[in-house]
Coordinates of C-alpha atoms in Angstrom, one line a residue:
Chain A
M1 CA -10.3 28.5 4.4
A2 CA -11.0 27.1 1.0
E3 CA -11.5 29.9 -1.5
E4 CA -15.0 30.0 -2.9
N5 CA -13.6 28.9 -6.2
F6 CA -11.9 25.9 -4.8
D7 CA -13.3 23.2 -7.0
W8 CA -12.8 20.0 -5.0
M9 CA -14.4 17.9 -7.7
A10 CA -11.9 19.0 -10.4
T11 CA -9.0 18.9 -7.9
A12 CA -9.8 15.3 -7.0
N13 CA -9.1 14.4 -10.6
K14 CA -5.6 15.8 -10.7
K15 CA -3.1 13.7 -12.6
A16 CA -0.2 12.1 -10.8
K17 CA 3.3 13.4 -11.8
G18 CA 5.1 10.8 -13.9
K19 CA 4.4 9.5 -17.4
R20 CA 1.5 7.1 -17.4
P21 CA 2.4 3.7 -18.8
E22 CA 0.6 2.7 -22.0
Y23 CA -0.9 -0.7 -22.0
F24 CA -2.8 -0.9 -25.3
D25 CA -1.8 -0.2 -28.9
D26 CA -4.4 2.6 -29.2
P27 CA -4.1 5.3 -26.6
E28 CA -7.8 5.9 -26.8
D29 CA -8.3 2.5 -25.4
E30 CA -6.6 3.6 -22.2
R31 CA -9.2 6.4 -21.8
M32 CA -12.1 4.1 -22.7
L33 CA -11.1 1.5 -20.0
S34 CA -10.7 4.2 -17.4
I35 CA -14.2 5.5 -18.1
L36 CA -15.6 1.9 -18.2
M37 CA -13.9 1.0 -14.9
A38 CA -15.2 4.2 -13.2
V39 CA -18.7 3.2 -14.3
V40 CA -18.2 -0.3 -13.1
G41 CA -17.3 1.1 -9.7
E42 CA -20.3 3.5 -9.7
V43 CA -22.7 0.6 -10.5
S44 CA -21.3 -1.2 -7.5
V45 CA -21.9 1.9 -5.4
L46 CA -25.5 2.1 -6.6
R47 CA -26.1 -1.6 -5.7
E48 CA -24.7 -1.0 -2.2
R49 CA -26.9 2.0 -1.7
M50 CA -29.9 0.0 -2.9
D51 CA -28.9 -2.7 -0.5
T52 CA -28.8 -0.2 2.3
V53 CA -32.3 1.2 1.4
E54 CA -33.7 -2.3 1.3
R55 CA -32.2 -3.3 4.7
L56 CA -33.4 -0.1 6.3
L57 CA -36.9 -0.4 4.9
E58 CA -37.1 -4.0 6.1
A59 CA -36.1 -3.0 9.5
K60 CA -37.9 0.3 9.9
G61 CA -40.7 0.6 7.3
S62 CA -39.9 4.2 6.5
I63 CA -36.6 6.0 6.1
N64 CA -34.9 9.3 5.2
R65 CA -31.6 10.2 3.7
A66 CA -29.9 10.6 7.0
D67 CA -30.7 7.0 7.8
I68 CA -28.9 5.9 4.6
E69 CA -25.9 8.1 5.3
S70 CA -25.5 6.8 8.8
Y71 CA -26.2 3.1 8.1
T72 CA -23.5 0.7 9.3
P73 CA -23.9 -3.0 8.4
D74 CA -23.6 -5.5 11.2
K75 CA -21.2 -8.4 10.7
Q76 CA -23.6 -10.6 8.9
A77 CA -24.9 -7.8 6.6
A78 CA -21.3 -6.8 5.9
Y79 CA -20.4 -10.3 4.8
E80 CA -23.5 -10.5 2.6
R81 CA -22.7 -7.2 1.0
G82 CA -19.1 -8.3 0.4
A83 CA -20.4 -11.4 -1.3
M84 CA -22.8 -9.2 -3.3
I85 CA -19.9 -7.1 -4.5
R86 CA -17.8 -10.1 -5.3
E87 CA -20.5 -11.7 -7.3
Y88 CA -21.0 -8.5 -9.2
I89 CA -17.2 -8.2 -9.9
Y90 CA -17.1 -11.8 -11.2
R91 CA -20.0 -11.0 -13.5
V92 CA -18.6 -7.9 -15.1
M93 CA -15.0 -9.4 -15.2
R94 CA -16.2 -12.5 -17.1
G95 CA -14.0 -11.6 -20.1
P96 CA -10.7 -11.2 -18.4
H97 CA -11.5 -14.1 -16.0
Q98 CA -12.1 -16.4 -19.0
M99 CA -8.7 -15.3 -20.4
V100 CA -7.2 -17.1 -17.4
Q101 CA -9.2 -20.2 -18.0
E102 CA -8.2 -20.2 -21.6
L103 CA -4.6 -20.0 -20.5
E104 CA -5.1 -22.9 -18.2
Q105 CA -6.7 -25.1 -20.8
S106 CA -4.8 -24.0 -24.0
E107 CA -7.5 -25.2 -26.3
P108 CA -7.1 -25.5 -30.1
P109 CA -9.0 -22.9 -32.2
V110 CA -12.5 -23.9 -33.2
E111 CA -11.3 -23.8 -36.9
E112 CA -9.0 -26.7 -36.1
V113 CA -11.8 -28.6 -34.3
S114 CA -14.0 -28.0 -37.3
R115 CA -11.4 -29.6 -39.6
E116 CA -11.1 -32.5 -37.2
L117 CA -14.9 -33.1 -37.0
K118 CA -15.1 -33.3 -40.8
E119 CA -12.8 -36.4 -40.6
I120 CA -14.5 -38.3 -37.7
Chain B
M1 CA -34.4 -11.1 1.1
S2 CA -30.8 -12.1 0.8
T3 CA -29.9 -15.2 -1.3
T4 CA -26.2 -15.2 -0.2
P5 CA -25.2 -18.6 1.0
T6 CA -24.1 -17.6 4.4
E7 CA -22.8 -21.0 5.3
Q8 CA -20.1 -20.6 2.6
K9 CA -17.3 -18.4 3.8
L10 CA -16.2 -16.4 0.7
D11 CA -13.0 -14.4 0.7
V12 CA -14.5 -10.9 0.8
A13 CA -13.0 -7.7 2.0
P14 CA -14.3 -6.2 5.3
P15 CA -16.5 -3.1 4.8
Y16 CA -14.8 0.3 5.0
N17 CA -17.4 1.0 7.8
A18 CA -15.3 -1.3 10.0
V19 CA -12.2 1.0 9.8
A20 CA -11.7 2.8 13.1
R21 CA -12.0 6.5 13.2
H22 CA -9.7 9.0 14.9
G23 CA -9.6 12.7 15.4
V24 CA -8.7 13.6 11.8
S25 CA -10.4 10.8 9.9
P26 CA -12.3 12.0 6.9
E27 CA -16.0 11.3 7.4
P28 CA -17.1 9.2 4.5
S29 CA -20.6 9.5 3.0
H30 CA -22.5 6.3 2.3
D31 CA -21.4 6.2 -1.3
E32 CA -17.7 7.0 -0.5
V33 CA -17.7 3.9 1.8
A34 CA -19.2 2.0 -1.1
R35 CA -16.5 3.1 -3.5
F36 CA -13.8 1.8 -1.2
D37 CA -15.8 -1.4 -0.6
F38 CA -15.8 -2.0 -4.4
L39 CA -12.1 -1.3 -4.7
A40 CA -11.1 -3.5 -1.8
N41 CA -13.0 -6.4 -3.4
F42 CA -11.8 -5.6 -6.9
N43 CA -8.2 -5.7 -5.7
K44 CA -8.8 -9.1 -4.1
F45 CA -10.2 -10.2 -7.5
L46 CA -7.1 -8.8 -9.4
S47 CA -4.6 -10.6 -7.2
G48 CA -6.6 -13.8 -6.4
A49 CA -8.7 -14.6 -9.5
L50 CA -6.8 -12.9 -12.3
G51 CA -3.2 -12.7 -10.9
P52 CA -2.3 -16.3 -11.6
G53 CA -3.0 -15.7 -15.3
N54 CA 0.3 -13.8 -15.4
K55 CA 2.3 -16.9 -14.6
L56 CA 0.2 -19.0 -17.0
A57 CA 0.8 -16.4 -19.8
Y58 CA 4.5 -16.5 -19.0
D59 CA 4.8 -20.3 -18.9
R60 CA 2.6 -21.0 -21.8
R61 CA 3.3 -18.2 -24.2
V62 CA 5.9 -15.7 -23.3
L63 CA 8.8 -17.9 -22.2
P64 CA 8.4 -20.4 -25.1
A65 CA 8.4 -17.4 -27.6
F66 CA 11.4 -15.9 -25.9
L67 CA 13.3 -19.2 -26.0
K68 CA 12.4 -19.5 -29.7
E69 CA 13.5 -16.0 -30.5
H70 CA 16.7 -15.8 -28.4
G71 CA 17.7 -19.4 -28.1
R72 CA 18.2 -19.0 -24.4
E73 CA 16.4 -18.2 -21.1
P74 CA 15.8 -14.6 -20.0
Q75 CA 18.9 -13.2 -18.2
D76 CA 17.1 -10.9 -15.8
R77 CA 13.7 -9.6 -14.7
F78 CA 13.9 -6.7 -17.2
E79 CA 13.9 -9.0 -20.1
I80 CA 10.9 -10.8 -18.7
R81 CA 9.2 -7.4 -18.2
H82 CA 9.8 -6.4 -21.8
A83 CA 8.5 -9.7 -23.1
M84 CA 5.5 -9.8 -20.8
N85 CA 4.5 -6.2 -21.7
K86 CA 3.6 -7.5 -25.1
D87 CA 1.4 -10.3 -23.8
P88 CA -2.3 -9.5 -24.2
F89 CA -3.3 -11.0 -20.8
H90 CA -0.6 -9.2 -18.9
K91 CA -1.4 -5.9 -20.6
F92 CA -5.0 -6.1 -19.7
W93 CA -4.3 -7.2 -16.1
S94 CA -1.8 -4.3 -15.7
A95 CA -4.3 -1.8 -17.2
L96 CA -7.0 -2.9 -14.7
K97 CA -4.6 -2.8 -11.8
R98 CA -3.3 0.7 -12.8
N99 CA -6.9 1.9 -13.1
S100 CA -7.7 0.4 -9.7
M101 CA -4.9 2.5 -8.2
E102 CA -6.0 5.7 -10.1
M103 CA -9.5 5.2 -8.9
R104 CA -8.3 4.7 -5.3
Q105 CA -6.6 8.1 -5.5
Q106 CA -9.5 9.8 -7.1
N107 CA -12.0 8.3 -4.6
G108 CA -9.8 9.1 -1.6
R109 CA -9.1 12.6 -2.8
S110 CA -12.7 13.4 -3.6
M111 CA -13.8 12.3 -0.1
V112 CA -11.0 14.3 1.6
L113 CA -11.2 17.5 -0.5
R114 CA -15.0 17.7 -0.2
Q115 CA -14.4 18.3 3.6
I116 CA -10.9 19.9 3.4
D117 CA -11.8 22.9 5.6
E118 CA -13.3 20.7 8.3
L119 CA -10.2 18.4 8.3
N120 CA -7.7 21.3 8.3
A121 CA -9.6 22.8 11.2
R122 CA -9.6 19.6 13.2
A123 CA -5.9 19.1 12.6
R124 CA -5.2 22.6 13.8
Q125 CA -7.0 21.9 17.1
F126 CA -4.5 19.1 17.7
N127 CA -1.5 20.9 16.4
E128 CA -1.6 24.5 17.4
G129 CA 0.6 25.4 20.3
R130 CA 2.0 21.9 20.8
D131 CA 5.8 21.5 20.9
T132 CA 5.4 17.9 19.6
L133 CA 5.2 19.1 16.0
E134 CA 8.2 20.9 14.5
L135 CA 7.9 22.0 10.9
N136 CA 10.9 23.4 9.1
P137 CA 10.3 25.1 5.7
E138 CA 14.1 24.9 5.0
I139 CA 13.8 21.2 4.4
D140 CA 13.8 20.6 0.7
V141 CA 11.7 17.9 -0.9
P142 CA 14.4 15.5 -2.1
R143 CA 14.5 14.5 -5.8
Y144 CA 13.6 10.9 -5.0
Q145 CA 10.3 12.3 -3.6
S146 CA 9.6 14.8 -6.3
A147 CA 10.6 13.1 -9.5
V148 CA 7.3 11.3 -9.8
D149 CA 4.2 11.2 -7.5
I150 CA 4.8 8.0 -5.5
H151 CA 1.8 5.5 -5.6
C152 CA 0.3 7.7 -8.3
M153 CA -0.9 10.0 -5.4
P154 CA -1.4 13.4 -7.1
G155 CA 0.9 15.8 -5.3
S156 CA 2.6 12.9 -3.4
Y157 CA 3.2 13.3 0.3
H158 CA 4.2 16.9 0.1
G159 CA 1.3 18.2 -2.1
E160 CA -0.8 21.0 -0.7
E161 CA -4.1 22.1 -2.2
L162 CA -4.5 24.9 0.3
P163 CA -2.0 26.5 2.7
G164 CA -1.5 24.5 5.8
D165 CA -3.5 21.6 4.5
V166 CA -3.5 18.0 5.6
S167 CA -5.3 16.4 2.6
A168 CA -2.2 14.5 1.5
G169 CA -2.1 12.7 4.8
A170 CA -5.8 12.1 5.0
N171 CA -5.9 10.7 1.5
Y172 CA -2.9 8.4 2.1
D173 CA -4.4 7.2 5.4
C174 CA -7.9 6.4 4.1
G175 CA -6.8 4.7 0.9
I176 CA -4.5 2.1 2.4
F177 CA -7.7 0.2 3.2
A178 CA -8.6 0.0 -0.4
T179 CA -5.2 -1.0 -1.8
T180 CA -4.6 -3.7 0.9
A181 CA -8.3 -4.8 1.0
G182 CA -8.3 -4.2 4.7
G183 CA -5.2 -6.3 5.2
L184 CA -3.5 -3.8 7.6
G185 CA -6.4 -3.7 10.1
A186 CA -8.8 -1.2 11.6
L187 CA -6.3 1.7 11.8
S188 CA -4.1 0.4 8.9
D189 CA -1.5 0.0 11.6
G190 CA -0.9 -3.8 11.3
G191 CA 2.8 -3.0 10.6
G192 CA 3.2 -1.1 13.9
Q193 CA 1.2 -3.7 15.8
A194 CA 3.6 -6.3 14.4
L195 CA 6.6 -4.3 15.7
V196 CA 5.1 -4.3 19.2
E197 CA 4.5 -8.1 19.1
W198 CA 8.0 -8.7 17.7
I199 CA 9.9 -6.7 20.3
K200 CA 7.9 -7.9 23.2
K201 CA 8.8 -11.5 22.2
E202 CA 12.4 -10.7 21.1
R203 CA 13.4 -8.7 24.2
P204 CA 10.8 -9.1 27.0
G205 CA 10.9 -6.3 29.5
W206 CA 13.1 -4.0 27.4
E207 CA 12.2 -0.4 27.4
P208 CA 14.1 1.9 24.9
R209 CA 14.8 5.4 26.1
R210 CA 14.4 7.0 22.7
V211 CA 13.2 5.7 19.4
L212 CA 13.7 7.3 15.9
D213 CA 11.2 6.5 13.2
I214 CA 12.4 7.5 9.8
G215 CA 10.0 8.3 6.9
T216 CA 7.0 8.1 9.2
T217 CA 4.4 9.3 6.7
V218 CA 1.1 9.4 8.7
G219 CA 2.7 7.8 11.7
H220 CA 0.5 4.7 11.5
N221 CA 3.4 2.3 12.1
I222 CA 4.8 4.2 15.1
V223 CA 1.7 5.0 17.1
P224 CA 1.2 1.4 18.3
L225 CA 4.8 1.3 19.5
A226 CA 4.5 4.7 21.2
L227 CA 1.4 3.4 23.0
A228 CA 3.1 0.2 24.0
F229 CA 6.1 2.2 25.4
P230 CA 4.4 5.2 27.1
N231 CA 7.6 6.2 29.0
T232 CA 9.8 6.2 25.8
E233 CA 10.5 9.3 23.9
F234 CA 9.7 8.9 20.2
I235 CA 11.0 11.1 17.3
A236 CA 9.2 10.6 14.0
I237 CA 10.7 12.3 11.0
D238 CA 9.6 12.9 7.4
T239 CA 10.5 15.5 4.7
A240 CA 6.9 16.4 4.0
A241 CA 5.1 19.0 6.1
P242 CA 1.5 18.2 5.0
I243 CA 1.8 14.6 6.0
L244 CA 3.4 15.5 9.4
R245 CA 0.6 17.9 10.2
Y246 CA -1.8 15.1 9.7
A247 CA 0.4 12.5 11.4
H248 CA 0.8 14.6 14.5
A249 CA -2.9 15.3 14.8
R250 CA -3.7 11.7 14.2
A251 CA -1.3 10.5 16.9
Q252 CA -2.5 13.1 19.5
S253 CA -6.1 12.1 18.9
L254 CA -5.1 8.4 19.5
G255 CA -3.4 9.3 22.8
A256 CA 0.2 8.9 21.5
T257 CA 1.4 12.1 23.0
N258 CA 5.0 10.8 23.5
I259 CA 5.9 11.2 19.7
T260 CA 7.5 14.4 18.4
F261 CA 7.0 14.8 14.7
I262 CA 9.8 16.7 13.1
Q263 CA 10.3 17.8 9.4
A264 CA 13.8 16.5 8.7
N265 CA 15.7 14.6 6.1
A266 CA 17.2 11.4 7.4
E267 CA 20.3 11.8 5.2
D268 CA 21.4 14.5 7.7
L269 CA 20.6 13.7 11.4
S270 CA 23.3 16.2 12.6
R271 CA 20.9 17.8 15.1
W272 CA 21.2 14.5 17.1
D273 CA 24.4 13.5 18.9
D274 CA 26.0 10.1 18.4
G275 CA 24.2 7.4 20.3
T276 CA 21.1 9.4 21.0
F277 CA 18.6 6.6 20.2
D278 CA 18.1 3.0 21.4
W279 CA 16.1 2.1 18.4
V280 CA 16.3 3.4 14.9
Q281 CA 13.8 2.1 12.4
T282 CA 11.8 2.4 9.1
T283 CA 8.7 0.6 7.9
M284 CA 8.3 0.2 4.1
F285 CA 10.2 3.4 3.5
L286 CA 13.7 2.6 2.1
H287 CA 12.3 1.7 -1.3
E288 CA 11.1 5.3 -1.6
T289 CA 14.6 6.8 -1.3
S290 CA 17.5 6.5 -3.8
G291 CA 20.7 4.7 -4.4
K292 CA 22.8 7.5 -2.8
A293 CA 20.3 8.4 -0.1
L294 CA 19.7 4.9 1.3
P295 CA 23.3 4.3 2.4
R296 CA 23.5 7.8 3.9
I297 CA 20.4 7.2 5.9
I298 CA 21.7 3.9 7.2
A299 CA 25.0 5.5 8.0
E300 CA 23.4 8.4 9.9
G301 CA 21.0 5.9 11.6
Y302 CA 24.1 3.9 12.8
R303 CA 25.8 7.0 14.1
V304 CA 22.8 8.2 16.2
L305 CA 22.2 4.6 17.5
A306 CA 23.5 3.9 21.0
D307 CA 25.6 0.8 21.7
G308 CA 23.3 -2.1 22.5
G309 CA 20.6 -0.3 20.4
L310 CA 18.4 -1.8 17.7
M311 CA 18.3 -0.9 14.0
F312 CA 15.3 -2.5 12.3
H313 CA 13.9 -2.0 8.8
L314 CA 10.7 -3.7 7.6
E315 CA 10.8 -4.1 3.8
Q316 CA 9.9 -6.5 1.1
P317 CA 12.5 -9.3 0.5
E318 CA 15.5 -8.4 -1.7
Y319 CA 15.9 -10.1 -5.0
S320 CA 18.6 -12.7 -4.5
D321 CA 19.8 -15.4 -6.9
A322 CA 17.5 -17.8 -5.0
M323 CA 14.4 -15.9 -6.1
P324 CA 13.2 -17.0 -9.5
L325 CA 13.4 -14.3 -12.2
Y326 CA 9.6 -14.5 -12.8
E327 CA 9.0 -13.7 -9.1
Q328 CA 11.4 -10.8 -9.3
F329 CA 9.6 -9.5 -12.4
I330 CA 6.1 -9.6 -10.8
R331 CA 7.4 -8.1 -7.6
D332 CA 8.7 -5.3 -9.7
W333 CA 5.3 -4.4 -11.1
D334 CA 4.8 -1.5 -8.7
A335 CA 8.1 0.1 -9.6
F336 CA 7.1 0.7 -13.2
N337 CA 3.3 0.9 -12.9
N338 CA 2.7 2.4 -9.6
N339 CA 5.3 5.2 -9.6
E340 CA 7.8 3.6 -7.2
P341 CA 10.9 4.2 -9.3
F342 CA 13.5 3.1 -6.8
W343 CA 11.6 -0.1 -5.8
S344 CA 13.3 -2.3 -8.4
S345 CA 16.8 -1.1 -7.6
M346 CA 16.3 -1.1 -3.9
H347 CA 15.2 -4.7 -3.8
A348 CA 18.3 -5.7 -5.8
L349 CA 20.5 -4.1 -3.2
D350 CA 22.3 -6.3 -0.6
M351 CA 21.0 -4.6 2.5
K352 CA 23.4 -6.6 4.7
T353 CA 26.4 -5.1 2.8
V354 CA 24.8 -1.6 3.2
M355 CA 24.5 -2.1 6.9
V356 CA 28.1 -3.4 7.2
E357 CA 29.4 -0.4 5.3
A358 CA 27.5 1.8 7.8
G359 CA 29.5 0.2 10.6
F360 CA 27.7 -2.9 11.8
D361 CA 29.6 -6.1 12.3
R362 CA 28.3 -8.7 9.8
A363 CA 27.9 -11.1 12.8
E364 CA 25.4 -8.7 14.4
L365 CA 23.0 -8.7 11.5
F366 CA 19.8 -10.7 11.5
E367 CA 16.8 -11.2 9.2
S368 CA 13.3 -11.8 10.4
G369 CA 9.9 -12.2 8.9
V370 CA 7.2 -10.0 10.3
R371 CA 3.5 -10.4 9.5
A372 CA 0.9 -7.6 10.1
V373 CA -1.0 -8.1 13.3
V374 CA -4.7 -7.3 12.8
D375 CA -8.0 -8.1 14.4
T376 CA -8.7 -11.2 12.4
D377 CA -12.2 -11.3 13.6
I378 CA -13.0 -8.5 11.1
F379 CA -9.9 -8.0 9.0
P380 CA -8.2 -10.7 6.9
E381 CA -4.8 -11.9 7.6
A382 CA -2.3 -11.2 4.9
A383 CA -1.9 -13.9 2.3
T384 CA 1.5 -15.2 1.7
G385 CA 0.6 -17.9 -0.9
D386 CA 0.0 -17.8 -4.6
D387 CA -2.5 -15.0 -4.6
E388 CA -0.2 -12.7 -2.6
D389 CA -0.3 -9.2 -4.1
H390 CA 3.4 -8.8 -4.4
G391 CA 4.5 -5.6 -2.8
R392 CA 1.2 -4.9 -1.1
A393 CA 0.8 -8.0 1.1
A394 CA 1.2 -7.3 4.8
Y395 CA 4.1 -9.5 5.3
W396 CA 7.6 -8.1 5.5
H397 CA 11.2 -9.1 5.8
A398 CA 13.1 -7.3 8.5
Y399 CA 16.7 -6.4 8.3
G400 CA 18.0 -5.7 11.7
A401 CA 21.1 -5.5 14.0
W402 CA 21.8 -4.9 17.7
K403 CA 24.7 -2.4 17.6
N404 CA 27.9 -3.7 19.2
S405 CA 25.9 -6.1 21.3
D406 CA 28.8 -8.7 21.3
Q407 CA 31.3 -6.1 22.5
M408 CA 29.0 -5.0 25.2
Q409 CA 28.5 -8.5 26.3
H410 CA 32.2 -9.1 26.4
A411 CA 32.7 -5.9 28.4
A412 CA 30.2 -7.0 30.9
E413 CA 31.8 -10.5 31.3

């Protein structure tokens, strides 16, 4: 049996053995991104919960917490929720996604365009 | 009122609700399901929408700069990695991908550890008093399993939060859904289903007497085979007790009672006589061993394999000269960013030579491609195209051989 002081919330956060790679020049940026991504994930969780509440209310008129916990989407609802999560991810990931588009287009800096426009 | 254009079939991950439950599945709360739903779709985004940016960054920026600086092409995948690790796009993509893996571990562990007493109790009901689970505390965790926590799983396969606990197995089992975006099917057993389909086609009517599965982890790849061959005796080994407790309970609850799970190190199979098994196999395991262990495992596997028996290993493809260096580099990502330290070296090994050194005749060897078999009505089929998530996609190369099959045929003639 788990001891009364077994703190599953803290234990869930345990670090994996092995030096973590550093991706950014400032180590604090690593921590900031990990917080940000956790929040991005939790907003998605809230949206899904809201979707569950809305669908249940629509179907039943009144609900309780147990209804929410036991809700399972049918195939159509599952697809719509998947699309909802995808749309949300595309919205929050606009910056990195645009980095890909920038690489595809390899446009000149606006400074260069500005110089060009002076001449034409 | 939903405004989703339902006529348009978007590439979205199946919901975690669609995953099948078995006797030791953790029971997810609503929000725990939603966390995995987010991660599954986020991983699709990372490989599909953002992944191609890595090749663009390489072609447009990194390679030209490298050529300018060195006056030559990169010689190997390591030079590409060092150059790419300075590229702002690749850095950001890597940081996101690493975070996705860390979140998967945190999310899986928090779900499992919240109900750890319940899970341990359920596992005990399937395990206690059964002779199909043999744990041996004398088995050491090999260095290649203890040097780092593989897949960034805190505690790895052998970690125990409480005595006798199964949380490592439960966390591993539930999280495969998130990392593969459901690509391995309802029980994450698409690899095992693929083995069944492959052998039924390859050798119709064949029924092995005894099968050895090495590095079984939670047994997800061997249960489908055990169910397909109910009269066959299966031995599934692993060095980690926590994962075996879970694997045994999982298999029993799914009706696969013909598998004995044994805590053993495949480098030493001396408890089994020569020629004991008709089939010796691994599924995505060899890259988690080491340069010295892998040939020992193959050699021991050869020894315990009967004449006419099958050795079969599902792995990612090896890096040959035919594979472009960029491709080798991107396939290597997990080695350095997802704590799979032997991944890179293993895929540079010539598995055919290893198998010949173990005793096989080169003419006996064959290679085969094996794709995960999943219920495509709900779960997506593995991508093999441009947005393939290298190293995670459910498509494997198989290195196999039928031992002394030519000699046996000659003897029969």
